PDB file of C-alpha atoms in Angstrom:
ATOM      1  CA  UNK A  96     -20.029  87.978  -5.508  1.00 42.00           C
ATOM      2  CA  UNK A  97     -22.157  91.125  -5.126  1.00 43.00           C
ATOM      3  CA  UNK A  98     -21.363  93.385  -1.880  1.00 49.00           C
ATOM      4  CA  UNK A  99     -24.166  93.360   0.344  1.00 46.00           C
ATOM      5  CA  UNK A 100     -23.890  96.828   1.175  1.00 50.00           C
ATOM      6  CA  UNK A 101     -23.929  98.242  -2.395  1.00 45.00           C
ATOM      7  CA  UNK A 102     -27.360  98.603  -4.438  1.00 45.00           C
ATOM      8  CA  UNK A 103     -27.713  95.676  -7.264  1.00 44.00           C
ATOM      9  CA  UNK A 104     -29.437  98.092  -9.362  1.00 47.00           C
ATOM     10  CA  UNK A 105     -28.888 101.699  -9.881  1.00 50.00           C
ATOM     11  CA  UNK A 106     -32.673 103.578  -8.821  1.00 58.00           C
ATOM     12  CA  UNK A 107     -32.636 107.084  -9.182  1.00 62.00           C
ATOM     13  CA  UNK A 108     -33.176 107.771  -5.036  1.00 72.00           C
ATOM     14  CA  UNK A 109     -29.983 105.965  -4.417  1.00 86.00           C
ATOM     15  CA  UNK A 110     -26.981 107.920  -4.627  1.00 89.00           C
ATOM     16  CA  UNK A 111     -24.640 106.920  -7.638  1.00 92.00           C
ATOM     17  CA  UNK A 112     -21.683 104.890  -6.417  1.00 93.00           C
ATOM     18  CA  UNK A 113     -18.642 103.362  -7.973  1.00 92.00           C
ATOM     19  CA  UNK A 114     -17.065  99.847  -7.621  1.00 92.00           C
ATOM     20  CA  UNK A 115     -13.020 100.284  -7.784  1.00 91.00           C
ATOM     21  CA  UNK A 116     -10.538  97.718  -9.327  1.00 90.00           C
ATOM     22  CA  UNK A 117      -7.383  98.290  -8.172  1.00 88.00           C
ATOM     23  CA  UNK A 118      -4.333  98.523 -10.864  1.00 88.00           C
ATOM     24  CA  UNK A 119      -1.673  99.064  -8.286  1.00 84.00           C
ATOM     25  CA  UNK A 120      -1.471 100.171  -4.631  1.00 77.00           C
ATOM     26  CA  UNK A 121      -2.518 104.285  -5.647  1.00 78.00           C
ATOM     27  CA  UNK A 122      -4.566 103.406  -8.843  1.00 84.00           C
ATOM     28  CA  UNK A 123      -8.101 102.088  -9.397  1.00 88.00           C
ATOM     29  CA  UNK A 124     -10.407 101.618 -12.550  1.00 91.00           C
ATOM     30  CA  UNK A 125     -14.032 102.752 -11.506  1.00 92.00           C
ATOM     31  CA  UNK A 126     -16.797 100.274 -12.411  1.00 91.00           C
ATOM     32  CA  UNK A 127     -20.324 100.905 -11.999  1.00 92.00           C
ATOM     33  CA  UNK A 128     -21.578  98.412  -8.683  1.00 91.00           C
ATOM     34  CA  UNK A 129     -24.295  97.359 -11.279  1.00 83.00           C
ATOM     35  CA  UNK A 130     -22.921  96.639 -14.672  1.00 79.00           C
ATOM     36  CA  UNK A 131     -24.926  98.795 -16.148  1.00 83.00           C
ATOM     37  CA  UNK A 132     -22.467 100.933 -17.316  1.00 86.00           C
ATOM     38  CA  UNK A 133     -23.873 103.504 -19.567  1.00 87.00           C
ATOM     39  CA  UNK A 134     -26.555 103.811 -17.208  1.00 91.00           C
ATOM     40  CA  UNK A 135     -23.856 104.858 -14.639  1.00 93.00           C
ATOM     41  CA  UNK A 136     -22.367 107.302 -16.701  1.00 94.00           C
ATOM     42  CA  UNK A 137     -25.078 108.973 -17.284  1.00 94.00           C
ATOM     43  CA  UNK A 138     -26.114 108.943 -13.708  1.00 93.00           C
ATOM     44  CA  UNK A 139     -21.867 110.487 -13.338  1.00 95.00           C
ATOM     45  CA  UNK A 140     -22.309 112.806 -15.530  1.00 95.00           C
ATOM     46  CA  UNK A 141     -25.795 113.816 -13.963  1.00 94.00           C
ATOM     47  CA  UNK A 142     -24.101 114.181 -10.701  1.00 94.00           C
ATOM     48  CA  UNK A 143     -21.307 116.520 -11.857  1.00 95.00           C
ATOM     49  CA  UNK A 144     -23.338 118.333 -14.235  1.00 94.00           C
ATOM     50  CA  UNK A 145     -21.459 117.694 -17.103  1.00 95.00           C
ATOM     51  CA  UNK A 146     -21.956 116.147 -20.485  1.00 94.00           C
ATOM     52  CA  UNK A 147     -18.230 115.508 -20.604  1.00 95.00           C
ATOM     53  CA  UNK A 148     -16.815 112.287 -20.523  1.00 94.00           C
ATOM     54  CA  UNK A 149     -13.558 113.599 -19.977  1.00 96.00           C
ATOM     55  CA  UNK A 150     -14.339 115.525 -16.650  1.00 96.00           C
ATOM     56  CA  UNK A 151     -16.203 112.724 -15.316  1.00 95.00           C
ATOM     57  CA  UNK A 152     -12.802 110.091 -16.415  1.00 94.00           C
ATOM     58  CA  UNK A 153     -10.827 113.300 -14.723  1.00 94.00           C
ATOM     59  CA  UNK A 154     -12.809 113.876 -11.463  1.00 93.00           C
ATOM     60  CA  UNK A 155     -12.735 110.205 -10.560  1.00 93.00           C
ATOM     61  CA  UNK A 156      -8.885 110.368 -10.793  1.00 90.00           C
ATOM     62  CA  UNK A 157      -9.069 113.255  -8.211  1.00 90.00           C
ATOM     63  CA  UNK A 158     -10.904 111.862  -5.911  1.00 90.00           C
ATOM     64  CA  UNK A 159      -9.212 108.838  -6.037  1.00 88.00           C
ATOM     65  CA  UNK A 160      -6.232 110.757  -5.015  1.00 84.00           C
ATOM     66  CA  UNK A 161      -7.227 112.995  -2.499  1.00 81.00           C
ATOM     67  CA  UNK A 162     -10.624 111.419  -0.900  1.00 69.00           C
ATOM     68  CA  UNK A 163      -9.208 108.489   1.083  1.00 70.00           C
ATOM     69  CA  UNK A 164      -9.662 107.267   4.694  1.00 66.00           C
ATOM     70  CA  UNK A 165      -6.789 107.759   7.016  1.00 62.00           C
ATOM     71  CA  UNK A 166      -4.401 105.318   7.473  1.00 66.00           C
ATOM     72  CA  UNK A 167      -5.171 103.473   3.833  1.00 70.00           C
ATOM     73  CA  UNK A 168      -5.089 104.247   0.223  1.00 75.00           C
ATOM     74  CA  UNK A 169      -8.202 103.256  -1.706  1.00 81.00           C
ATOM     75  CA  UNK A 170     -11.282 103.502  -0.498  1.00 84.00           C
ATOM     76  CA  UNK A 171     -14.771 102.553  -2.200  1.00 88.00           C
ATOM     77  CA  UNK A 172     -16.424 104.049   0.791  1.00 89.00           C
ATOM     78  CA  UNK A 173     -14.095 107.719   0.671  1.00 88.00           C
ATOM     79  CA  UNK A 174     -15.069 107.479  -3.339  1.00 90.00           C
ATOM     80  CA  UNK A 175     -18.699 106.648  -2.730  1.00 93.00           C
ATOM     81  CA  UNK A 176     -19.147 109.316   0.379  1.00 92.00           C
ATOM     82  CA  UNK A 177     -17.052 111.918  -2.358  1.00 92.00           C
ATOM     83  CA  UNK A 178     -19.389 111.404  -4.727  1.00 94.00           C
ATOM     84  CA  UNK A 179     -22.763 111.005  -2.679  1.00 94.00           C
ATOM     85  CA  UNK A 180     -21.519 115.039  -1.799  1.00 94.00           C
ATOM     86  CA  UNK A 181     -21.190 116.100  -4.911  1.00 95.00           C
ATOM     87  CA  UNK A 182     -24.655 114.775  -6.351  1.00 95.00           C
ATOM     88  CA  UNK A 183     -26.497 116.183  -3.134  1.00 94.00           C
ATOM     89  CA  UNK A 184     -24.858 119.527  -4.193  1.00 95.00           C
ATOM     90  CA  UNK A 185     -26.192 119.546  -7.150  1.00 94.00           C
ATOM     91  CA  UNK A 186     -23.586 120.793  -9.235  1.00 95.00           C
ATOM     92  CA  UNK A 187     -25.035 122.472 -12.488  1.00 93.00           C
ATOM     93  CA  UNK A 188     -22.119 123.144 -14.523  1.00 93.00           C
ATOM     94  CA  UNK A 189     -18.299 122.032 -14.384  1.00 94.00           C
ATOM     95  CA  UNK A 190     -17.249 125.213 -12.415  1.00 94.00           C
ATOM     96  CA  UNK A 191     -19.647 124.358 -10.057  1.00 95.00           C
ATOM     97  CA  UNK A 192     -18.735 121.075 -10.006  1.00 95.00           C
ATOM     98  CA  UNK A 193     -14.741 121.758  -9.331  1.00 95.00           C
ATOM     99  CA  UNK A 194     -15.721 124.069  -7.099  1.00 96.00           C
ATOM    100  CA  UNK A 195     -17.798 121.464  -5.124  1.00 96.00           C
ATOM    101  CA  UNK A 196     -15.187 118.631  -5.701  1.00 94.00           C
ATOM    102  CA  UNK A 197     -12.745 120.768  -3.663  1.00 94.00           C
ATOM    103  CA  UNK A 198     -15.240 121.709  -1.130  1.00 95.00           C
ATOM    104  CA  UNK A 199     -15.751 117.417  -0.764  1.00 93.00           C
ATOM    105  CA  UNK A 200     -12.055 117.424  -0.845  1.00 91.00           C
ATOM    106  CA  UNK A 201     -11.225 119.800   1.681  1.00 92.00           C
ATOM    107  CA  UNK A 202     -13.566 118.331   4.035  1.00 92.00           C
ATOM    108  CA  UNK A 203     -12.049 114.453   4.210  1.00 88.00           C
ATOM    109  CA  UNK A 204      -8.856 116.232   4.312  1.00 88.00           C
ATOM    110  CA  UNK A 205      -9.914 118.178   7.317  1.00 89.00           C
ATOM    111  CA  UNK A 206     -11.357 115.201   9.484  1.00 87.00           C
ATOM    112  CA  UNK A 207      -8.846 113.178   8.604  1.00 84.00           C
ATOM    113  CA  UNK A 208      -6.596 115.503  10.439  1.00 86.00           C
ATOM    114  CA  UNK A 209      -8.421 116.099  13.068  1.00 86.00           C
ATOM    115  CA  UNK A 210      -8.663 112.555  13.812  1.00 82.00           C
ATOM    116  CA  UNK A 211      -5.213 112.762  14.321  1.00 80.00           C
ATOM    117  CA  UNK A 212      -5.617 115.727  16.405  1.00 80.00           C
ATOM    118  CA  UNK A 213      -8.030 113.824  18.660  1.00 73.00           C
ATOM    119  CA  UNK A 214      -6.181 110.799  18.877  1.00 68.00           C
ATOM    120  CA  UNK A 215      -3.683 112.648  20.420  1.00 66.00           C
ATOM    121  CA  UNK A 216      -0.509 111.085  19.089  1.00 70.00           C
ATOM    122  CA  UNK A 217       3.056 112.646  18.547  1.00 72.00           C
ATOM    123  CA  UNK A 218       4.292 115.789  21.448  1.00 79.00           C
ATOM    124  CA  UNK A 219       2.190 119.222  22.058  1.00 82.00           C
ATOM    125  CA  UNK A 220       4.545 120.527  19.127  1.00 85.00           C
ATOM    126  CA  UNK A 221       2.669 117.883  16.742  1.00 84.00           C
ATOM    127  CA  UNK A 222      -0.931 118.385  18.223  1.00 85.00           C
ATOM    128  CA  UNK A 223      -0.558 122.113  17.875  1.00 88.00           C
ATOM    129  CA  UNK A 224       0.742 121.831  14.100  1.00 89.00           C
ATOM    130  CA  UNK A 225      -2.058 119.290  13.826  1.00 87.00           C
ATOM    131  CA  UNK A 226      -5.245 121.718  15.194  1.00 89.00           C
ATOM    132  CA  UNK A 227      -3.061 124.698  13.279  1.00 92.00           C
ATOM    133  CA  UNK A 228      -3.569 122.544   9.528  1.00 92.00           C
ATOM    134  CA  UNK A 229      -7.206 121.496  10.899  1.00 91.00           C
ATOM    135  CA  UNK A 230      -8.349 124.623  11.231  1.00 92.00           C
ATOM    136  CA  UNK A 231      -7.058 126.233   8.056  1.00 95.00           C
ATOM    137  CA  UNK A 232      -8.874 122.888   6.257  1.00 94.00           C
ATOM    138  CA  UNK A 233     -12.325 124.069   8.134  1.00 94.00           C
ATOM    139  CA  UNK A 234     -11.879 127.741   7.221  1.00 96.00           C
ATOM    140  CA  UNK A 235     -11.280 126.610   3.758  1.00 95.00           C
ATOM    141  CA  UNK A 236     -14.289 124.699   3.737  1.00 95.00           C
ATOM    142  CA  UNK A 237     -16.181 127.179   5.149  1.00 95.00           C
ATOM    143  CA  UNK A 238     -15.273 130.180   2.678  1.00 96.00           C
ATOM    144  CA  UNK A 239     -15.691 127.250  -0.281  1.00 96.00           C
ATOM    145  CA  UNK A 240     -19.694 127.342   0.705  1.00 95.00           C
ATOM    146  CA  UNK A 241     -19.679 130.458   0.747  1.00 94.00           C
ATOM    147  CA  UNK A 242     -18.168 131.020  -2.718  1.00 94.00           C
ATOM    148  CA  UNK A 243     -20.922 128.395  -3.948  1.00 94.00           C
ATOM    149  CA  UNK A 244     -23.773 130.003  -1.924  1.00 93.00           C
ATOM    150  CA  UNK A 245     -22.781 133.531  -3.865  1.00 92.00           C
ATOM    151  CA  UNK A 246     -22.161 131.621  -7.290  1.00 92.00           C
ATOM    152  CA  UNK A 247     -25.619 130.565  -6.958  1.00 91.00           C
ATOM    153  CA  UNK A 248     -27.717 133.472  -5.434  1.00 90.00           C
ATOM    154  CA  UNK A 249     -24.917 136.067  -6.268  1.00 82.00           C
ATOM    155  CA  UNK A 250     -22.941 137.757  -4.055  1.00 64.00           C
ATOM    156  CA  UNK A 251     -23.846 141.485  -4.838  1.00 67.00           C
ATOM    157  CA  UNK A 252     -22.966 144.003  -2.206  1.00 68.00           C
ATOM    158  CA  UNK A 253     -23.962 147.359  -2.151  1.00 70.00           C
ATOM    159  CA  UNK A 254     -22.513 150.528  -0.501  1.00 74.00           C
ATOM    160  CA  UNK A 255     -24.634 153.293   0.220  1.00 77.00           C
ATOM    161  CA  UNK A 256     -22.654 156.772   0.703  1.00 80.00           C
ATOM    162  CA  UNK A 257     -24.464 159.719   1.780  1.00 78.00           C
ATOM    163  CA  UNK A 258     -23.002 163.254   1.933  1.00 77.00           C
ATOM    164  CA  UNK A 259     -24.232 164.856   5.020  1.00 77.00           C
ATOM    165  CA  UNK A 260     -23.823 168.532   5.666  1.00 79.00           C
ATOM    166  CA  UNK A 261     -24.210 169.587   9.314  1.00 82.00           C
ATOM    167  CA  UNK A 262     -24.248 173.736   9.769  1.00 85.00           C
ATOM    168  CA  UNK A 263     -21.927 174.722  12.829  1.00 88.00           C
ATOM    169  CA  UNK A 264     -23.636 174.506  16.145  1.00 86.00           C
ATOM    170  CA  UNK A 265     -26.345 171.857  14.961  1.00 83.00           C
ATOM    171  CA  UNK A 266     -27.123 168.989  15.739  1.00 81.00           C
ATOM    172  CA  UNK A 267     -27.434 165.525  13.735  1.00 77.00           C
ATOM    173  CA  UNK A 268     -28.250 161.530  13.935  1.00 77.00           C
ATOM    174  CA  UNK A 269     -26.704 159.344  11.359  1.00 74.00           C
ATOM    175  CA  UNK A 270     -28.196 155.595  11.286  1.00 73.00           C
ATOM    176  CA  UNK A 271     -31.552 154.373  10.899  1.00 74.00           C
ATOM    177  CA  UNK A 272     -34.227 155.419  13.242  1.00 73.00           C
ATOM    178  CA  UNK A 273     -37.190 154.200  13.930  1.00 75.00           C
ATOM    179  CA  UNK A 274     -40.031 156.012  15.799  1.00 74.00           C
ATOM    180  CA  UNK A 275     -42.105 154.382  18.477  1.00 71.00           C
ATOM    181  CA  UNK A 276     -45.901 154.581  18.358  1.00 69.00           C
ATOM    182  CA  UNK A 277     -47.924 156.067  21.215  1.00 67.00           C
ATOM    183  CA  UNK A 278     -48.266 152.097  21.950  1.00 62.00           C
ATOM    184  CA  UNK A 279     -45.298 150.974  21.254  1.00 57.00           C
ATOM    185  CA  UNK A 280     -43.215 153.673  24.040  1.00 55.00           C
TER     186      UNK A 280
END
């Protein structure tokens, strides 16, 4: 019996989703919701920008491990949400794609820990090592856009260095001036 809340058919507007059929308690074989499978591949391979079958069979086992909802092992929905990231980012090549994996990743690691954080459970000793590991998750996350922001715009920095020479008893501003029109004062 089909799920109501996954697609029958796989359009190209709807995000590309997997159906999981579980080996044993930390194992799943992905199955396209559909049955069109080499539709779904494609569409996989699309959303990972990839042509390789062997980082699309290799992501899937990654996110099987680390994108799951807290409190429970296997999760279409972690998988689907995972993967519904990683097509939005629009990974073009598989560098991209690990890097945006991780950044997908990172970020169900981090609110699953701070669901734990809000929830409040264990002493002040727990909550504090709690918000401590949720924060370094969100400052990951953070400095993982960033590293895809300069990967695809490019990060170059410049320094400009400027000898000035200043005779004894003058005078001198260093910075960027601007002059105000009659106006403008």
């Amino acid at each position: 019996m089909a799920d109501p809340k996954l697609p029958t058919r796989m359009d190209k507007d709807s995000p590309v989703r997997v159906r999981l059929r579980r080996i044993n308690a930390d194992v799943a074989k992905p199955y396209p919701p559909s049955g069109d499978g080499s539709g779904w591949w494609a569409r996989l391979k699309a959303a990972l920008g990839t042509s390789s079958s062997d980082f699309v069979n290799a992501t899937l086992l990654q996110l099987q491990s680390a994108a799951r909802l807290p409190g429970s092992g296997l999760s279409e929905v972690a998988m689907n949400a995972a993967l519904s990231f990683i097509e939005n980012a629009k990974p073009q090549t598989e560098i991209e794609a690990a890097l945006v994996i991780q950044m997908a990743c990172t970020h169900a690691a981090g609110m699953a820990v701070l669901s734990r954080v809000a929830g409040g459970h264990g002493g002040d000793r727990h909550i504090a090592m709690m918000a401590a590991a949720a924060s370094k998750l969100l400052r990951a996350y953070a400095l993982q856009v960033e590293t895809l922001r300069r990967m695809r715009v490019g990060g170059s920095q410049f320094m400009r260095i400027e000898h000035v020479h200043i005779e004894p008893n003058a005078q001198a501003v260093i910075g960027n001036l601007r002059t105000l029109s009659k106006g403008n004062e």
